XYZ file of C-alpha atoms in Angstrom:
303
model
C -126.829 60.099 36.917
C -123.868 60.256 34.534
C -120.860 58.067 33.027
C -118.911 59.501 36.095
C -121.014 58.156 38.602
C -121.720 54.539 37.196
C -119.652 52.110 35.578
C -117.168 52.462 33.638
C -117.702 49.247 31.297
C -119.803 49.394 28.561
C -123.456 48.862 28.981
C -125.181 46.549 26.559
C -128.551 46.729 25.732
C -130.099 43.492 23.812
C -133.391 44.989 22.251
C -132.251 48.416 21.735
C -134.259 49.056 18.626
C -137.863 48.172 20.705
C -140.093 50.428 22.707
C -138.382 50.410 25.847
C -134.568 49.731 24.635
C -134.633 52.462 22.073
C -135.480 55.262 25.091
C -133.064 53.642 27.298
C -129.971 53.630 25.008
C -130.603 57.468 24.124
C -130.889 58.462 28.025
C -127.543 56.193 28.530
C -125.720 57.772 25.680
C -126.945 60.958 26.504
C -125.404 60.550 30.213
C -122.169 59.509 28.773
C -122.227 55.959 28.682
C -120.344 53.761 26.174
C -123.458 51.964 24.914
C -123.551 48.479 22.694
C -126.705 48.305 21.125
C -128.190 44.926 19.728
C -131.182 44.758 17.450
C -132.825 41.698 15.504
C -130.254 43.109 12.447
C -127.421 42.854 15.022
C -128.069 40.025 17.316
C -126.161 39.775 20.980
C -126.021 35.941 19.985
C -125.623 34.453 16.476
C -127.072 31.446 14.885
C -124.318 29.057 16.105
C -124.904 30.500 19.538
C -121.605 32.551 19.774
C -121.752 35.637 21.923
C -121.049 39.117 20.003
C -117.457 39.655 21.270
C -118.331 43.149 22.602
C -120.096 41.631 25.229
C -116.758 40.533 27.330
C -116.370 44.283 28.024
C -120.094 45.028 29.152
C -120.350 45.363 32.845
C -124.145 45.622 32.687
C -126.449 43.923 29.996
C -130.223 44.649 29.671
C -132.349 42.035 28.215
C -135.500 43.991 26.862
C -135.739 41.698 23.549
C -138.690 39.523 22.582
C -140.534 38.481 19.740
C -143.672 37.893 21.466
C -146.906 39.699 22.102
C -149.707 37.695 24.162
C -151.522 37.208 20.508
C -148.193 35.999 18.841
C -147.237 33.927 21.587
C -150.981 31.939 21.598
C -150.243 31.540 17.559
C -146.757 30.826 17.278
C -145.252 28.425 19.898
C -142.206 28.040 17.580
C -141.095 31.796 18.177
C -141.604 30.984 21.992
C -139.088 28.229 21.888
C -136.896 30.150 19.816
C -136.578 33.283 21.789
C -136.118 30.780 24.931
C -133.319 29.136 23.266
C -131.907 32.322 22.549
C -131.981 33.617 25.842
C -130.458 30.085 27.071
C -127.588 30.477 24.889
C -126.890 34.085 25.975
C -126.868 32.864 29.708
C -124.397 30.249 28.912
C -122.104 32.593 27.115
C -122.330 35.049 29.709
C -121.490 32.661 32.881
C -118.490 31.464 31.055
C -116.844 34.850 31.157
C -114.424 35.463 34.068
C -116.441 38.318 35.058
C -119.720 37.810 34.106
C -121.750 41.092 33.753
C -124.841 42.240 35.846
C -128.112 40.927 33.721
C -131.324 42.961 33.876
C -134.006 40.927 32.762
C -137.765 42.739 31.598
C -140.050 40.514 32.907
C -143.919 40.973 33.058
C -146.666 41.516 35.673
C -148.918 38.716 33.450
C -146.702 35.908 35.245
C -148.157 36.582 38.648
C -151.693 35.792 40.022
C -154.909 37.976 40.106
C -154.792 40.655 42.464
C -157.311 42.882 44.249
C -157.407 47.034 44.490
C -156.765 46.896 48.279
C -154.048 43.967 48.034
C -151.345 44.576 45.816
C -149.100 41.736 44.873
C -145.281 41.675 46.346
C -142.569 39.858 44.912
C -143.137 37.071 47.074
C -146.703 36.514 45.693
C -146.966 33.378 43.788
C -146.980 33.034 39.963
C -149.959 31.689 38.153
C -149.526 32.383 34.274
C -152.659 31.649 32.534
C -151.510 32.657 29.103
C -148.774 31.271 26.668
C -147.304 34.737 26.975
C -146.987 34.610 30.546
C -145.862 31.143 30.793
C -142.599 32.149 27.973
C -141.938 35.169 30.467
C -141.898 32.978 33.821
C -139.642 30.545 31.916
C -136.928 32.999 31.335
C -137.212 33.956 35.094
C -136.541 30.497 35.860
C -133.581 30.020 33.463
C -131.945 33.204 35.565
C -132.737 31.513 38.784
C -131.193 28.560 38.129
C -128.034 30.109 37.341
C -127.905 32.567 40.251
C -124.828 31.225 41.367
C -122.691 31.560 38.204
C -124.445 34.777 37.070
C -125.441 37.887 38.971
C -128.865 38.989 37.542
C -132.258 41.241 38.275
C -135.714 40.666 37.369
C -137.960 43.710 36.781
C -141.708 42.813 36.385
C -143.069 45.430 34.163
C -147.140 46.292 34.356
C -148.772 47.635 31.301
C -146.375 49.909 29.806
C -147.294 52.787 27.179
C -146.001 56.214 26.030
C -144.608 57.802 22.589
C -142.805 54.942 20.283
C -145.210 52.033 21.337
C -146.008 49.865 18.226
C -149.514 49.237 16.879
C -149.653 45.586 17.003
C -152.557 42.745 17.169
C -153.711 41.835 20.476
C -151.106 44.028 21.907
C -151.547 47.573 24.064
C -155.229 48.487 24.336
C -154.386 52.262 24.585
C -152.677 52.329 21.270
C -155.590 50.465 19.529
C -158.020 53.429 21.021
C -155.923 55.859 19.753
C -155.956 54.219 16.407
C -159.860 53.980 16.543
C -159.815 57.897 17.370
C -157.814 58.917 14.454
C -160.119 57.089 12.138
C -163.354 58.001 13.977
C -163.970 54.630 15.111
C -165.967 53.612 18.020
C -163.282 52.282 20.722
C -163.568 48.685 21.570
C -163.696 47.338 24.996
C -162.865 43.798 25.666
C -163.904 42.058 29.059
C -165.530 43.882 31.912
C -165.677 47.427 32.214
C -164.409 47.498 35.766
C -161.621 45.059 34.863
C -157.983 47.070 36.505
C -155.169 47.158 35.092
C -151.970 49.192 36.198
C -150.279 51.316 33.449
C -146.877 52.931 33.734
C -145.433 55.332 31.650
C -142.294 54.433 29.419
C -140.224 57.377 30.561
C -140.788 56.059 34.255
C -140.247 52.544 33.356
C -136.654 53.801 31.843
C -135.855 55.560 35.070
C -136.250 52.511 36.816
C -133.718 50.774 34.878
C -131.283 53.381 35.150
C -131.223 52.541 38.906
C -129.225 49.312 38.204
C -126.485 50.865 36.745
C -124.610 51.623 39.886
C -125.517 48.533 41.020
C -123.386 47.211 38.139
C -120.317 49.255 39.613
C -120.174 47.470 42.585
C -123.248 48.529 44.696
C -125.046 45.551 46.176
C -129.130 44.965 45.995
C -130.798 42.581 48.856
C -133.133 41.374 46.262
C -133.299 40.196 42.399
C -137.172 40.690 41.691
C -138.309 44.199 41.402
C -142.016 45.328 40.767
C -142.339 48.206 38.568
C -145.547 49.876 37.800
C -147.780 53.357 38.780
C -149.071 51.636 41.868
C -152.449 52.808 40.969
C -155.383 50.705 39.401
C -157.190 51.939 36.405
C -160.520 50.218 35.295
C -160.911 49.758 31.527
C -164.175 52.096 31.660
C -161.885 55.166 33.241
C -159.459 54.667 30.836
C -161.528 54.984 27.794
C -162.934 58.158 29.530
C -159.504 59.558 29.892
C -158.485 58.401 26.162
C -161.688 60.261 24.962
C -160.855 63.192 27.077
C -157.057 63.803 25.959
C -157.940 63.248 22.364
C -160.969 65.329 22.524
C -163.098 62.792 20.555
C -167.104 62.332 20.997
C -166.918 58.274 20.103
C -168.931 55.493 21.696
C -167.671 52.747 23.475
C -168.163 49.023 22.260
C -168.267 46.483 24.663
C -167.433 42.502 23.916
C -166.682 39.332 26.070
C -162.998 39.276 27.329
C -160.671 36.541 26.514
C -159.879 33.276 29.287
C -156.570 34.464 29.830
C -157.456 37.914 31.032
C -157.307 38.646 34.825
C -159.831 41.097 36.018
C -157.384 43.060 38.285
C -153.654 43.183 38.162
C -152.079 45.568 40.557
C -148.139 45.239 41.520
C -146.850 46.112 44.891
C -143.997 48.513 44.271
C -142.932 49.356 47.683
C -139.690 47.708 46.655
C -138.551 49.747 44.433
C -139.086 52.627 46.208
C -137.566 51.461 49.422
C -134.515 49.675 47.838
C -134.139 51.617 44.330
C -135.504 54.998 45.606
C -137.698 54.948 42.303
C -141.548 55.804 42.089
C -143.665 56.434 38.798
C -144.087 60.320 38.685
C -146.178 60.700 35.471
C -149.890 60.916 35.773
C -152.114 58.709 33.812
C -153.661 61.607 31.992
C -150.499 63.539 31.308
C -148.684 60.451 30.118
C -151.781 59.734 27.925
C -151.612 63.096 26.409
C -148.256 62.740 25.396
C -148.665 59.630 23.817
C -151.677 60.994 21.847
C -149.779 63.983 20.644
C -146.978 61.942 19.467
C -149.639 59.189 17.920
C -151.378 61.542 15.807
C -148.629 63.278 14.567
C -146.515 60.232 13.800
C -148.620 57.223 13.475
C -152.291 58.091 12.520
C -153.601 57.460 9.349
């Protein structure tokens, strides 16, 4: 996809310094787009609620920014409130433009209820957020739904993202923590039932999904405003730990600990809509994605 085939307007990436935002920005720049990158140091909305003037030229805004992880959301309700208020100020400012841009919000699979391996959850499945993090994510979705008539938008709910560039943060991202344990020769700590299943999607596949919305901002129409993005494959924690040990070549024990009350045993999203409407599907096998991530981790992060 290139700038010639998409919108000529500027594309804004809010959260351009983050895991997904940085890679998305690189891809857009490589494809010849004009990209306005917003980070904590250069916010899209200032403390007074005034939008950056460059947003007026944006035909598409990707909102990928968040101060939250599941662990942080539980401990810091003040950050949950601050994130929400900043998002509301952004929506109010964009909606006031004569020609509001398309806003693409990165959501989370944690907002939906528990699924089963034979019954992945479609976009019509009820939401059932069990954690402060999931509730915060769902609250942003509701703010968008409330502004539907005045602001074009799309919500993209991601499953568990992983890949090179993923930060090692407390209580967030089991893959990074297991790679960190391997690099230090420590046992892998597995929290919750080993048969608990998750869907892991490689960051480059996630970025490919986001790029499918560039033509939409140029005038294409979508029949839906919500899309699930995942690999479509459920992997148990037991199987994941085995693959991690395989790609790292480590011979380490796996220690088992009780899970958290907010954890689901299985979360698997139905991704058929993304394929049928956007022509997208995840293409990176878990083992090769983990091998690539480990190669990055051991050369840039390992202590």
